[in-house]
Each structure stands twice: as C-alpha cells, then as structure tokens.
PDB file of C-alpha atoms in Angstrom:
ATOM      1  CA  MET A 100      43.041  -2.856  11.705  1.00  0.00           C
ATOM      2  CA  SER A 101      44.046   0.633  10.775  1.00  0.00           C
ATOM      3  CA  LYS A 102      41.643   3.539  10.616  1.00  0.00           C
ATOM      4  CA  LYS A 103      41.917   3.622   6.812  1.00  0.00           C
ATOM      5  CA  LYS A 104      40.975  -0.075   6.479  1.00  0.00           C
ATOM      6  CA  LYS A 105      38.015   0.391   8.843  1.00  0.00           C
ATOM      7  CA  SER A 106      36.832   3.341   6.777  1.00  0.00           C
ATOM      8  CA  LEU A 107      37.135   1.341   3.537  1.00  0.00           C
ATOM      9  CA  ALA A 108      35.276  -1.618   5.087  1.00  0.00           C
ATOM     10  CA  SER A 109      32.507   0.715   6.286  1.00  0.00           C
ATOM     11  CA  THR A 110      32.224   2.299   2.837  1.00  0.00           C
ATOM     12  CA  VAL A 111      32.041  -1.078   1.091  1.00  0.00           C
ATOM     13  CA  THR A 112      29.431  -2.311   3.588  1.00  0.00           C
ATOM     14  CA  GLY A 113      27.394   0.855   3.089  1.00  0.00           C
ATOM     15  CA  VAL A 114      27.506   0.518  -0.700  1.00  0.00           C
ATOM     16  CA  ILE A 115      26.412  -3.140  -0.535  1.00  0.00           C
ATOM     17  CA  LEU A 116      23.523  -2.331   1.822  1.00  0.00           C
ATOM     18  CA  GLY A 117      22.516   0.569  -0.424  1.00  0.00           C
ATOM     19  CA  LEU A 118      22.460  -1.696  -3.480  1.00  0.00           C
ATOM     20  CA  ILE A 119      20.331  -4.235  -1.616  1.00  0.00           C
ATOM     21  CA  VAL A 120      17.805  -1.565  -0.631  1.00  0.00           C
ATOM     22  CA  VAL A 121      17.670  -0.113  -4.150  1.00  0.00           C
ATOM     23  CA  GLY A 122      17.276  -3.631  -5.599  1.00  0.00           C
ATOM     24  CA  ALA A 123      14.414  -4.430  -3.215  1.00  0.00           C
ATOM     25  CA  VAL A 124      12.625  -1.183  -4.102  1.00  0.00           C
ATOM     26  CA  LEU A 125      13.057  -1.820  -7.827  1.00  0.00           C
ATOM     27  CA  LEU A 126      11.797  -5.412  -7.524  1.00  0.00           C
ATOM     28  CA  SER A 127       8.774  -4.196  -5.598  1.00  0.00           C
ATOM     29  CA  PHE A 128       8.040  -1.620  -8.294  1.00  0.00           C
ATOM     30  CA  ILE A 129       8.533  -4.103 -11.143  1.00  0.00           C
ATOM     31  CA  ASP A 130       6.365  -6.721  -9.407  1.00  0.00           C
ATOM     32  CA  ASN A 131       3.540  -4.208  -8.908  1.00  0.00           C
ATOM     33  CA  SER A 132       3.873  -2.354 -12.198  1.00  0.00           C
ATOM     34  CA  GLY A 133       0.848  -2.941 -14.326  1.00  0.00           C
ATOM     35  CA  ALA A 134      -0.989  -4.810 -11.555  1.00  0.00           C
ATOM     36  CA  GLN A 135      -4.720  -4.388 -11.929  1.00  0.00           C
ATOM     37  CA  HIS A 136      -8.018  -5.822 -10.784  1.00  0.00           C
ATOM     38  CA  ARG A 137      -9.642  -7.849 -13.560  1.00  0.00           C
ATOM     39  CA  VAL A 138     -12.815  -9.938 -13.712  1.00  0.00           C
ATOM     40  CA  CYS A 139     -11.978 -13.426 -15.012  1.00  0.00           C
ATOM     41  CA  THR A 140     -14.064 -16.581 -15.564  1.00  0.00           C
ATOM     42  CA  VAL A 141     -12.483 -19.622 -13.910  1.00  0.00           C
ATOM     43  CA  VAL A 142     -11.881 -22.551 -16.288  1.00  0.00           C
ATOM     44  CA  SER A 143      -9.759 -24.662 -13.910  1.00  0.00           C
ATOM     45  CA  ALA A 144      -7.638 -24.368 -10.776  1.00  0.00           C
ATOM     46  CA  GLU A 145      -5.036 -26.650  -9.294  1.00  0.00           C
ATOM     47  CA  LEU A 146      -2.467 -26.538  -6.525  1.00  0.00           C
ATOM     48  CA  LYS A 147       1.124 -26.781  -7.752  1.00  0.00           C
ATOM     49  CA  SER A 148       4.083 -27.716  -5.581  1.00  0.00           C
ATOM     50  CA  ASN A 149       7.468 -26.474  -6.692  1.00  0.00           C
ATOM     51  CA  SER A 150      10.982 -26.694  -5.341  1.00  0.00           C
ATOM     52  CA  SER A 151      13.410 -23.908  -5.963  1.00  0.00           C
ATOM     53  CA  GLY A 152      17.091 -24.140  -5.182  1.00  0.00           C
ATOM     54  CA  GLY A 153      18.341 -22.515  -2.045  1.00  0.00           C
ATOM     55  CA  SER A 154      21.784 -22.348  -0.487  1.00  0.00           C
ATOM     56  CA  ARG A 155      20.809 -25.213   1.839  1.00  0.00           C
ATOM     57  CA  GLY A 156      18.926 -27.309  -0.688  1.00  0.00           C
ATOM     58  CA  PRO A 157      15.518 -27.182  -2.371  1.00  0.00           C
ATOM     59  CA  VAL A 158      12.903 -24.895  -0.853  1.00  0.00           C
ATOM     60  CA  PRO A 159       9.334 -26.164  -1.334  1.00  0.00           C
ATOM     61  CA  THR A 160       6.787 -23.585  -2.464  1.00  0.00           C
ATOM     62  CA  THR A 161       3.165 -23.844  -3.477  1.00  0.00           C
ATOM     63  CA  SER A 162       1.104 -21.823  -5.890  1.00  0.00           C
ATOM     64  CA  VAL A 163      -2.312 -22.069  -7.509  1.00  0.00           C
ATOM     65  CA  LEU A 164      -2.410 -22.298 -11.291  1.00  0.00           C
ATOM     66  CA  VAL A 165      -5.713 -20.815 -12.446  1.00  0.00           C
ATOM     67  CA  GLU A 166      -6.823 -21.018 -16.067  1.00  0.00           C
ATOM     68  CA  THR A 167      -9.298 -18.261 -16.964  1.00  0.00           C
ATOM     69  CA  GLU A 168     -11.152 -17.211 -20.111  1.00  0.00           C
ATOM     70  CA  GLU A 169     -10.450 -13.479 -20.080  1.00  0.00           C
ATOM     71  CA  CYS A 170      -7.145 -13.285 -18.219  1.00  0.00           C
ATOM     72  CA  GLY A 171      -5.300 -16.376 -19.422  1.00  0.00           C
ATOM     73  CA  ASN A 172      -3.282 -18.451 -16.973  1.00  0.00           C
ATOM     74  CA  LEU A 173      -2.644 -16.961 -13.549  1.00  0.00           C
ATOM     75  CA  SER A 174      -0.138 -18.174 -10.986  1.00  0.00           C
ATOM     76  CA  VAL A 175      -1.211 -17.214  -7.483  1.00  0.00           C
ATOM     77  CA  SER A 176       1.740 -17.390  -5.136  1.00  0.00           C
ATOM     78  CA  LYS A 177       1.509 -14.252  -3.042  1.00  0.00           C
ATOM     79  CA  MET A 178      -1.737 -14.688  -1.209  1.00  0.00           C
ATOM     80  CA  ASN A 179      -4.009 -11.716  -0.790  1.00  0.00           C
ATOM     81  CA  THR A 180      -7.291 -13.531  -0.384  1.00  0.00           C
ATOM     82  CA  PRO A 181     -10.338 -13.039   1.800  1.00  0.00           C
ATOM     83  CA  ALA A 182     -10.877 -14.855   5.078  1.00  0.00           C
ATOM     84  CA  GLY A 183      -7.214 -15.843   5.433  1.00  0.00           C
ATOM     85  CA  MET A 184      -7.542 -18.559   2.778  1.00  0.00           C
ATOM     86  CA  ASN A 185      -4.285 -20.357   1.940  1.00  0.00           C
ATOM     87  CA  GLU A 186      -3.186 -21.712  -1.454  1.00  0.00           C
ATOM     88  CA  ALA A 187      -4.795 -25.138  -0.958  1.00  0.00           C
ATOM     89  CA  GLY A 188      -8.078 -23.536   0.123  1.00  0.00           C
ATOM     90  CA  LEU A 189      -8.050 -21.167  -2.855  1.00  0.00           C
ATOM     91  CA  ALA A 190      -7.408 -24.021  -5.321  1.00  0.00           C
ATOM     92  CA  GLU A 191     -10.254 -26.062  -3.819  1.00  0.00           C
ATOM     93  CA  PHE A 192     -12.619 -23.062  -3.772  1.00  0.00           C
ATOM     94  CA  LEU A 193     -11.944 -22.059  -7.389  1.00  0.00           C
ATOM     95  CA  ALA A 194     -12.126 -25.674  -8.661  1.00  0.00           C
ATOM     96  CA  ALA A 195     -15.581 -25.905  -7.058  1.00  0.00           C
ATOM     97  CA  ASN A 196     -16.608 -22.653  -8.786  1.00  0.00           C
ATOM     98  CA  VAL A 197     -15.567 -23.339 -12.405  1.00  0.00           C
ATOM     99  CA  GLY A 198     -17.562 -21.162 -14.819  1.00  0.00           C
ATOM    100  CA  LYS A 199     -18.010 -18.345 -12.309  1.00  0.00           C
ATOM    101  CA  LYS A 200     -16.397 -14.919 -12.528  1.00  0.00           C
ATOM    102  CA  PHE A 201     -14.185 -13.492  -9.795  1.00  0.00           C
ATOM    103  CA  GLU A 202     -12.156 -10.343  -9.472  1.00  0.00           C
ATOM    104  CA  PHE A 203      -8.438 -11.190  -9.482  1.00  0.00           C
ATOM    105  CA  GLN A 204      -5.493  -8.937  -8.817  1.00  0.00           C
ATOM    106  CA  VAL A 205      -3.404  -9.611 -11.927  1.00  0.00           C
ATOM    107  CA  GLY A 206       0.230  -8.557 -12.038  1.00  0.00           C
ATOM    108  CA  GLY A 207       1.913  -6.978 -14.994  1.00  0.00           C
ATOM    109  CA  VAL A 208       4.769  -9.480 -14.971  1.00  0.00           C
ATOM    110  CA  SER A 209       4.585 -12.494 -17.256  1.00  0.00           C
ATOM    111  CA  LEU A 210       6.066 -15.640 -15.749  1.00  0.00           C
ATOM    112  CA  GLY A 211       6.474 -17.228 -19.187  1.00  0.00           C
ATOM    113  CA  ASN A 212       4.228 -19.776 -20.909  1.00  0.00           C
ATOM    114  CA  ASP A 213       1.460 -17.135 -21.101  1.00  0.00           C
ATOM    115  CA  THR A 214       1.136 -17.180 -17.310  1.00  0.00           C
ATOM    116  CA  TYR A 215       0.827 -13.981 -15.281  1.00  0.00           C
ATOM    117  CA  SER A 216       1.443 -13.409 -11.601  1.00  0.00           C
ATOM    118  CA  SER A 217      -1.564 -12.854  -9.369  1.00  0.00           C
ATOM    119  CA  GLU A 218      -2.065 -12.112  -5.711  1.00  0.00           C
ATOM    120  CA  GLY A 219      -5.430 -13.873  -5.645  1.00  0.00           C
ATOM    121  CA  ILE A 220      -9.087 -12.956  -5.618  1.00  0.00           C
ATOM    122  CA  THR A 221     -10.538  -9.908  -3.938  1.00  0.00           C
ATOM    123  CA  SER A 222     -13.683 -11.660  -2.705  1.00  0.00           C
ATOM    124  CA  THR A 223     -15.229 -15.131  -2.519  1.00  0.00           C
ATOM    125  CA  THR A 224     -18.456 -13.677  -3.912  1.00  0.00           C
ATOM    126  CA  PRO A 225     -18.729 -14.245  -7.680  1.00  0.00           C
ATOM    127  CA  VAL A 226     -19.023 -11.173  -9.904  1.00  0.00           C
ATOM    128  CA  GLU A 227     -22.248 -10.959 -11.917  1.00  0.00           C
TER     129      GLU A 227
END
C-alpha cells in the first residue's frame, strides 16, 4: 500500500470515528434533554419483554411500563433505581404500591403512544 493510500485510509477512519463520537454525544444530550424529577401516582406497572433486531438476530430486552396519573405512561428501561433493583423487581414493587406517589426521573423524549422514557424511581419511599 502506498503512502498516499495509507494516508487516505487513516483520514477516512478518523472521520468515521469522529462521526461516531459526535453521534454518541448528541444522542446522550437528546436522551437527557428535558429530563426532570416528577412526582407521579402509580396506576399500574407491568414488566414488558421486547425483542429488537440485531445483526445476529433478535436481542431480548425488558422494560417496565408504568401508568401514572400525573406523568402519563412511562417506560423504564435504563435502570437508575435504589438498592440495585432490576426491572422485574421494580415492576413487582410498583404493582404492590398502586395509588402511592413516587418521584420518577422522566425523560424529555416521547417514545410514541403517549409514553415517555424514564430511568426509574429515586427512592422506594413514597412521597407524601
């Protein structure tokens, strides 16, 4: 490979890596833009299993669909919950505490169908 081809390959690789980094930063900003802590009354909660397409076939993912009075429908998929609780534990906990208020971290991104992204509850202690 000539020096010119190596230089072109290095430039193309650098541009691609730069675009990936910029894309990741922008996605992080978009995902967190408008995120806020809101107090919401739990109406229902259930664990949802989904499969999204990957290059090697479907990739199973789980999320908790939480219906609330004040905040609408929340989809908790990025866990940021107390005591290392996973999705199944969060769904069980919230279903056992229907009618109680909790502080949720609600994202500013709508996932469609009036559902918003959420990173979970800030505490297992209900808000008065």
